Amino acid sequence: MVSVPDYFGSLVFDDRVMKANLSEDIYNSLRKTIDEGKRLDIGVANAVAEAMKDWAVQHGATHYTHWFQPLTGITAEKHDSFITPSPDGGVIMEFSGKELIKGEPDASSFPSGGLRATFEARGYTAWDPTSYAFIKGKTLCIPTAFCSYGGQALDKKTPLLRSMEALNKQALRILRLFGNTTAKYVRSSVGPEQEYFLITREMYEKRPDIRFTGRTLFGAKPPKGQEMDDHYFGVIKPRVAAFMDELNEELWKLGILAKTEHNEVAPAQHELAPIYTTTNIATDHNQLTMEIMQKVAAKHGLVCLLHEKPFAGVNGSGKHNNWSISTDEGVNLLSPGETPYENAQFLLFLCAVIKAVDDYQDLLRIAVATAGNDHRLGANEAPPAVVSMFLGDELTAILEAIETDSAYKGAEKEKMKLGVNVLPRFIKDTTDRNRTSPFAFTGNKFEFRMLGSSNSIACANIMLNSAVAESLKIYADRLEGVEDFSTALHEMIKKTIKDHKRIIFNGNGYDDEWIKEATEKRGLCNYKTTPDCMPHLLDKKNVDMLTSHGVYSKEELNSRFEIMLDNYCKAVTIEANTMINIVRKQISPAVEAYSADVAKAAAAKKALSSDIDCGYETGLVKKLSALTSGMSVKAGELEEILLRLADISDIAHQSEIIRDEVISKMNELRSDCDAAEVITAKSYWPFPTYGDLLFGVN
Ligand code: ADP
Ligand code: MG
């Protein structure tokens, strides 16, 4: 049997392969590009391209592609083969440095939110050497950034790399203030926990709602749901286990550190967590993971649902973004450390995050806003739409002691002052866990839990990196050149705690009382839906912050605003159209057929003997008829709203109508259909029910 270390990363052009296949000079200059962002000259690029191609061909590749992440939220690729005609009528396999560095795909069919005029179809892809090339199928995939002819980013990777650079720059300034002269760079790392559902392919094929929209638009509650909590961490069924085995193998070959797998709360729901890595690589890997999950599922006769809310009344799927920042020397800046000196530095970074999350809570909400995720945030299963932070009792008590200049209970009876040895050592308390907080400190990292399962993690990390870079910049501006560093630092931390403690909440985030307190007493934002939060992307404070760190240009932000709302409108409109279609073509005819048969049975009974009681049939037919009439009226009304919507060109206005009218009408329509399902004989129902779907994989 082949062991995992033997094939781990076997499809990746990683450091091991580079070292073995490049001359020392070439390898060293490439390393400089990867680690320090040094420009790559064409000679080096040619040598790397040649080695990459030879390695890829040896592994069965015939094509290459610039692999990128347009604003659709998924990845894109256009394949070119390596073949070049040779004079003798045959072909040779060729790949040049120019082809490695730059591609020119036609950009006209990707969303640009007005950034790229349609006449200017050209877009560019540029190699991101910090994320290794890999082989998928028969294609060498080269991770790239994607931008317009005018240089505006048309993807998620470019702003992500820029945000990492902004964070790096400001964090290094802070480290220098603490006397660190050796760290070369600071990077954020992420470990994204990915939730998903598995259903059988056979049932999937019979559900047009899942096929067209990724979620069920109809479905009465099954007799058994998740109330027994017997699925969470339960024994993994053999068919699922076989899927997970193959998934792990495929991911490992791609150098993806798949680590943990378990059943989730809902029936048919599972989770996969990788070991964390540098943010841009983690982002590439998470996109790949989602893709491979779907491919492997198909091989096992299954379908992997990545939608945030495939089933009403059952937990949806999220993605926990575990985030930390560390130096190239391996120091995690969010780790409390062993000495008071480290503690002071840790407290400053901690405060930077607290300030960032409070100041830019709207951007964090925006980063996770999609039509699908709106169903989760605010339901009693996922963090609410209100952003708050969990720090745990110990850290909170320490911050309180600093704020009030009083003694921390665990420490000697002296006032807390940073830089002196009264700061206690932190005890890493793993039992101190809170599962309901949107943004929780978990010992040496923060876990941002509001992401939806299908979200690219890029957006959340762009906002997080940028907002923390902004806090650090403000701190560095204030501390650089100050005479009494210790006192200035102490005062600044105190001020941060005073100004931003409203964002800290250690209680139950699912509690209605909390939402009241958060919004009424603390003044935190509660943007329940995508149309509610999205306009704030263009608030002056947000535009100023993001442009000042060079993460987005004003135009790029405008384009994101347009595209995110457009995606929202399209997603819901497709759902509404699918609903109308299913009601008219499947559900109504099925219910009608059933009630006609019931009526026929009653008539037959009456014909036998007029004193047979047909109350049951009469009552049932009446109920079913009322429901089909209701369906017909509501489908008509929904259609009317959609027609009206088609005439509105302003995307923000469109999204408001969807929020206020379309979604509520869809809910009304669904409610009639679900009521009919419960009283219609199973053999008449046109597709698998919730019970079938959720308990169908055996
Ligand atoms: P839980 O389900 O309790 O939240 P998991 O072990 O499933 O925990 O997931 C934790 C995730 O956090 C893993 O992906 C892990 O690699 C990641 N992680 C651990 N330490 C760090 C860190 N310093 N920075 C970023 N991610 C981290
Ligand atoms: Mg978690």
Coordinates of N, CA and C in Angstrom, one line a residue, residues 358-491:
D358 N -14.8 46.2 15.8 CA -15.8 47.2 16.2 C -16.0 48.2 15.1
D359 N -14.9 48.8 14.7 CA -14.9 49.9 13.7 C -15.5 49.4 12.3
Y360 N -15.2 48.2 12.0 CA -15.6 47.7 10.7 C -16.5 46.5 10.7
Q361 N -17.3 46.4 11.7 CA -18.3 45.3 11.9 C -19.2 45.3 10.6
D362 N -19.5 46.4 10.0 CA -20.3 46.4 8.8 C -19.6 45.7 7.6
L363 N -18.3 45.9 7.5 CA -17.5 45.3 6.4 C -17.5 43.8 6.6
L364 N -17.4 43.3 7.9 CA -17.4 41.9 8.1 C -18.7 41.3 7.8
R365 N -19.8 42.0 8.1 CA -21.1 41.5 7.7 C -21.2 41.5 6.2
I366 N -20.8 42.5 5.5 CA -20.9 42.6 4.1 C -20.1 41.5 3.4
A367 N -18.9 41.1 4.0 CA -18.1 40.1 3.4 C -18.7 38.7 3.4
V368 N -19.8 38.5 4.2 CA -20.4 37.2 4.2 C -21.8 37.3 3.6
A369 N -22.2 38.4 3.0 CA -23.6 38.6 2.6 C -23.8 37.9 1.2
T370 N -24.7 37.0 1.2 CA -25.3 36.4 0.0 C -26.7 36.0 0.3
A371 N -27.5 35.8 -0.8 CA -28.9 35.4 -0.6 C -28.9 34.1 0.2
G372 N -28.1 33.2 0.0 CA -28.1 31.9 0.7 C -27.8 32.1 2.2
N373 N -26.8 33.0 2.5 CA -26.4 33.1 3.9 C -27.4 33.9 4.7
D374 N -28.2 34.7 4.0 CA -29.2 35.5 4.7 C -30.2 34.6 5.5
H375 N -30.4 33.3 5.0 CA -31.2 32.4 5.6 C -30.7 31.9 6.9
R376 N -29.3 31.9 7.0 CA -28.7 31.4 8.2 C -28.5 32.4 9.3
L377 N -27.9 33.5 9.0 CA -27.6 34.5 10.0 C -28.9 35.0 10.6
G378 N -29.1 34.8 11.9 CA -30.4 35.3 12.4 C -31.3 34.1 12.7
A379 N -31.1 33.0 12.1 CA -31.9 31.8 12.5 C -31.2 31.3 13.7
N380 N -31.8 30.4 14.5 CA -31.2 30.0 15.8 C -30.2 28.9 15.6
E381 N -29.2 29.0 14.8 CA -28.3 28.0 14.5 C -26.9 28.5 14.2
A382 N -26.9 29.7 13.5 CA -25.6 30.2 13.1 C -25.5 31.5 13.9
P383 N -24.3 32.1 13.9 CA -24.2 33.4 14.6 C -25.2 34.4 14.0
P384 N -25.7 35.3 14.8 CA -26.7 36.3 14.3 C -26.0 37.3 13.3
A385 N -26.8 38.1 12.7 CA -26.3 39.1 11.8 C -25.5 40.2 12.5
V386 N -25.7 40.3 13.8 CA -24.9 41.2 14.6 C -23.5 40.7 14.9
V387 N -22.5 41.5 14.6 CA -21.2 41.1 14.8 C -20.8 41.4 16.3
S388 N -20.3 40.5 17.0 CA -19.7 40.7 18.3 C -18.6 39.8 18.5
M389 N -17.8 40.0 19.6 CA -16.6 39.2 19.9 C -16.7 38.5 21.2
F390 N -16.2 37.3 21.2 CA -16.1 36.5 22.4 C -14.6 36.5 22.8
L391 N -14.3 36.8 24.1 CA -12.9 36.8 24.5 C -12.7 35.7 25.6
G392 N -13.8 35.3 26.2 CA -13.6 34.4 27.4 C -13.5 35.2 28.6
D393 N -13.7 34.6 29.8 CA -13.7 35.3 31.1 C -12.3 35.8 31.4
E394 N -11.3 35.0 31.2 CA -10.0 35.5 31.7 C -9.5 36.7 31.0
L395 N -9.5 36.7 29.6 CA -9.0 37.9 28.9 C -9.9 39.1 29.2
T396 N -11.2 38.8 29.3 CA -12.1 40.0 29.6 C -11.8 40.6 30.9
A397 N -11.5 39.7 31.9 CA -11.2 40.2 33.2 C -9.8 41.0 33.2
I398 N -8.9 40.6 32.4 CA -7.6 41.3 32.3 C -7.8 42.7 31.7
L399 N -8.6 42.7 30.6 CA -8.9 43.9 29.9 C -9.6 44.9 30.9
E400 N -10.6 44.4 31.7 CA -11.3 45.2 32.6 C -10.3 45.8 33.6
A401 N -9.4 45.0 34.1 CA -8.4 45.5 35.1 C -7.6 46.6 34.5
I402 N -7.2 46.4 33.3 CA -6.4 47.5 32.6 C -7.2 48.8 32.5
E403 N -8.5 48.6 32.1 CA -9.3 49.7 31.8 C -9.6 50.5 33.1
T404 N -9.7 49.8 34.2 CA -10.1 50.5 35.5 C -8.9 50.7 36.4
D405 N -7.7 50.4 35.9 CA -6.5 50.6 36.7 C -6.6 49.8 38.0
S406 N -7.2 48.7 38.0 CA -7.4 47.9 39.2 C -6.6 46.6 39.1
A407 N -6.6 45.9 40.2 CA -5.8 44.6 40.2 C -6.6 43.5 39.5
Y408 N -5.9 42.7 38.8 CA -6.5 41.6 38.1 C -6.6 40.5 39.2
K409 N -7.7 39.9 39.3 CA -8.0 39.0 40.4 C -6.9 37.8 40.5
G410 N -6.5 37.4 39.4 CA -5.5 36.3 39.4 C -4.1 36.7 39.8
A411 N -3.8 38.0 39.8 CA -2.5 38.5 39.9 C -2.2 39.0 41.3
E412 N -1.0 39.4 41.6 CA -0.6 40.1 42.8 C -1.5 41.3 43.0
K413 N -1.6 41.8 44.2 CA -2.5 43.0 44.4 C -1.8 44.3 44.0
E414 N -1.6 44.4 42.8 CA -1.0 45.6 42.3 C -1.8 46.1 41.1
K415 N -1.7 47.3 40.8 CA -2.4 47.8 39.6 C -1.8 47.2 38.4
M416 N -2.7 47.0 37.4 CA -2.2 46.5 36.2 C -1.4 47.6 35.4
K417 N -0.2 47.4 35.1 CA 0.4 48.3 34.2 C 1.3 47.5 33.3
L418 N 1.2 47.8 32.0 CA 1.9 47.0 31.0 C 3.4 47.3 31.1
G419 N 4.2 46.3 30.7 CA 5.6 46.6 30.6 C 6.3 46.3 32.0
V420 N 5.5 46.2 33.0 CA 6.0 45.7 34.3 C 5.5 44.3 34.6
N421 N 6.2 43.7 35.5 CA 5.9 42.2 35.6 C 4.7 41.9 36.4
V422 N 3.7 42.7 36.4 CA 2.5 42.3 37.2 C 1.5 41.6 36.3
L423 N 1.7 41.6 35.0 CA 0.7 40.9 34.1 C 0.8 39.4 34.4
P424 N -0.3 38.8 34.6 CA -0.2 37.4 34.9 C 0.1 36.6 33.6
R425 N 0.5 35.4 33.8 CA 0.6 34.5 32.6 C -0.8 34.1 32.3
F426 N -1.1 34.0 31.0 CA -2.4 33.6 30.6 C -2.5 32.1 30.7
I427 N -3.7 31.7 31.1 CA -3.9 30.2 31.1 C -4.7 29.9 29.9
K428 N -4.2 29.1 29.1 CA -5.0 28.7 27.9 C -6.1 27.8 28.3
D429 N -7.3 28.3 28.3 CA -8.4 27.5 28.8 C -9.2 26.9 27.7
T430 N -9.0 25.7 27.4 CA -9.6 25.1 26.2 C -11.1 24.8 26.5
T431 N -11.5 24.8 27.8 CA -12.9 24.5 28.1 C -13.7 25.8 27.9
D432 N -13.0 26.9 27.9 CA -13.7 28.2 27.8 C -14.2 28.3 26.3
R433 N -15.2 27.7 26.0 CA -15.6 27.7 24.6 C -17.0 28.3 24.4
N434 N -17.2 29.0 23.3 CA -18.5 29.6 23.1 C -18.8 29.3 21.6
R435 N -19.9 28.7 21.3 CA -20.2 28.2 20.0 C -21.1 29.2 19.3
T436 N -21.6 30.2 20.0 CA -22.6 31.1 19.4 C -22.1 32.4 19.0
S437 N -20.8 32.7 19.2 CA -20.3 34.0 18.9 C -19.8 34.1 17.5
P438 N -20.1 35.2 16.8 CA -19.7 35.4 15.4 C -18.2 35.5 15.3
F439 N -17.5 35.9 16.4 CA -16.1 36.2 16.3 C -15.5 35.8 17.6
A440 N -14.9 34.6 17.7 CA -14.5 34.1 19.0 C -13.0 34.0 19.1
F441 N -12.4 34.4 20.2 CA -11.0 34.1 20.5 C -10.9 32.7 21.0
T442 N -10.0 31.9 20.3 CA -10.0 30.5 20.7 C -8.5 30.1 21.1
G443 N -7.9 30.9 22.0 CA -6.6 30.6 22.5 C -5.4 31.2 21.9
N444 N -5.4 31.1 20.5 CA -4.2 31.7 19.8 C -4.7 32.2 18.4
K445 N -6.0 32.3 18.2 CA -6.5 32.6 16.9 C -7.9 33.1 17.1
F446 N -8.5 33.7 16.1 CA -9.9 34.1 16.1 C -10.6 33.3 15.1
E447 N -11.9 32.9 15.5 CA -12.7 32.1 14.7 C -13.9 33.0 14.2
F448 N -13.9 33.4 12.9 CA -15.0 34.2 12.4 C -15.9 33.2 11.8
R449 N -17.2 33.2 12.4 CA -18.1 32.1 12.1 C -19.3 32.4 11.2
M450 N -19.2 33.6 10.6 CA -20.4 34.0 9.9 C -20.4 33.6 8.4
L451 N -19.3 33.1 8.0 CA -19.2 32.8 6.5 C -20.2 31.7 6.2
G452 N -20.8 31.8 5.0 CA -21.6 30.7 4.5 C -20.8 29.6 3.9
S453 N -21.3 28.4 3.8 CA -20.5 27.3 3.3 C -20.0 27.5 1.9
S454 N -20.8 28.2 1.0 CA -20.4 28.3 -0.4 C -19.5 29.6 -0.6
N455 N -19.4 30.5 0.4 CA -18.6 31.7 0.2 C -17.2 31.4 -0.1
S456 N -16.6 32.2 -0.9 CA -15.1 32.2 -1.0 C -14.6 32.8 0.3
I457 N -13.6 32.3 0.9 CA -13.1 32.9 2.1 C -12.3 34.2 1.9
A458 N -12.1 34.5 0.6 CA -11.3 35.7 0.2 C -11.9 37.0 0.8
C459 N -13.2 37.2 0.6 CA -13.8 38.5 1.0 C -13.6 38.7 2.5
A460 N -14.0 37.7 3.3 CA -13.9 37.9 4.8 C -12.4 38.2 5.2
N461 N -11.5 37.6 4.6 CA -10.1 37.8 5.0 C -9.6 39.1 4.4
I462 N -10.1 39.6 3.3 CA -9.7 40.9 2.8 C -10.1 42.0 3.8
M463 N -11.3 41.9 4.3 CA -11.9 42.9 5.2 C -11.1 42.8 6.6
L464 N -10.9 41.6 7.0 CA -10.3 41.3 8.3 C -8.8 41.9 8.3
N465 N -8.1 41.5 7.3 CA -6.7 41.9 7.2 C -6.6 43.4 7.1
S466 N -7.5 44.0 6.3 CA -7.4 45.5 6.1 C -7.8 46.2 7.3
A467 N -8.9 45.8 8.0 CA -9.3 46.5 9.2 C -8.3 46.4 10.3
V468 N -7.6 45.2 10.4 CA -6.6 45.1 11.5 C -5.4 45.9 11.1
A469 N -5.1 46.0 9.8 CA -3.9 46.8 9.3 C -4.2 48.3 9.7
E470 N -5.5 48.7 9.6 CA -5.8 50.1 9.9 C -5.6 50.3 11.4
S471 N -6.1 49.4 12.3 CA -5.8 49.6 13.7 C -4.3 49.7 14.0
L472 N -3.6 48.8 13.4 CA -2.1 48.8 13.6 C -1.5 50.1 13.1
K473 N -2.0 50.6 12.0 CA -1.4 51.8 11.5 C -1.6 53.0 12.5
I474 N -2.8 53.0 13.0 CA -3.2 54.1 14.0 C -2.3 54.0 15.2
Y475 N -2.1 52.8 15.7 CA -1.2 52.5 16.8 C 0.3 52.9 16.5
A476 N 0.7 52.5 15.4 CA 2.1 52.7 15.0 C 2.4 54.2 14.9
D477 N 1.4 54.9 14.2 CA 1.5 56.4 14.0 C 1.7 57.1 15.4
R478 N 0.9 56.6 16.4 CA 0.9 57.2 17.7 C 2.2 56.8 18.5
L479 N 2.6 55.6 18.3 CA 3.7 55.2 19.2 C 5.1 55.5 18.7
E480 N 5.3 55.6 17.4 CA 6.6 55.8 16.8 C 7.1 57.2 17.3
G481 N 8.3 57.2 17.9 CA 8.9 58.4 18.3 C 8.4 58.9 19.6
V482 N 7.6 58.2 20.3 CA 7.1 58.7 21.6 C 8.2 58.4 22.6
E483 N 8.3 59.3 23.7 CA 9.4 59.2 24.6 C 9.2 58.0 25.6
D484 N 8.1 58.0 26.3 CA 7.8 57.0 27.2 C 6.9 55.9 26.6
F485 N 7.5 55.0 26.0 CA 6.8 54.0 25.2 C 5.8 53.2 26.1
S486 N 6.3 52.8 27.3 CA 5.5 52.0 28.2 C 4.2 52.7 28.5
T487 N 4.3 53.9 28.9 CA 3.1 54.7 29.4 C 2.2 54.9 28.2
A488 N 2.7 55.3 27.0 CA 1.9 55.5 25.9 C 1.2 54.3 25.5
L489 N 1.9 53.2 25.5 CA 1.3 51.9 25.2 C 0.1 51.6 26.1
H490 N 0.4 51.7 27.4 CA -0.6 51.5 28.4 C -1.9 52.3 28.1
E491 N -1.7 53.6 27.9 CA -2.8 54.5 27.7 C -3.6 54.1 26.5

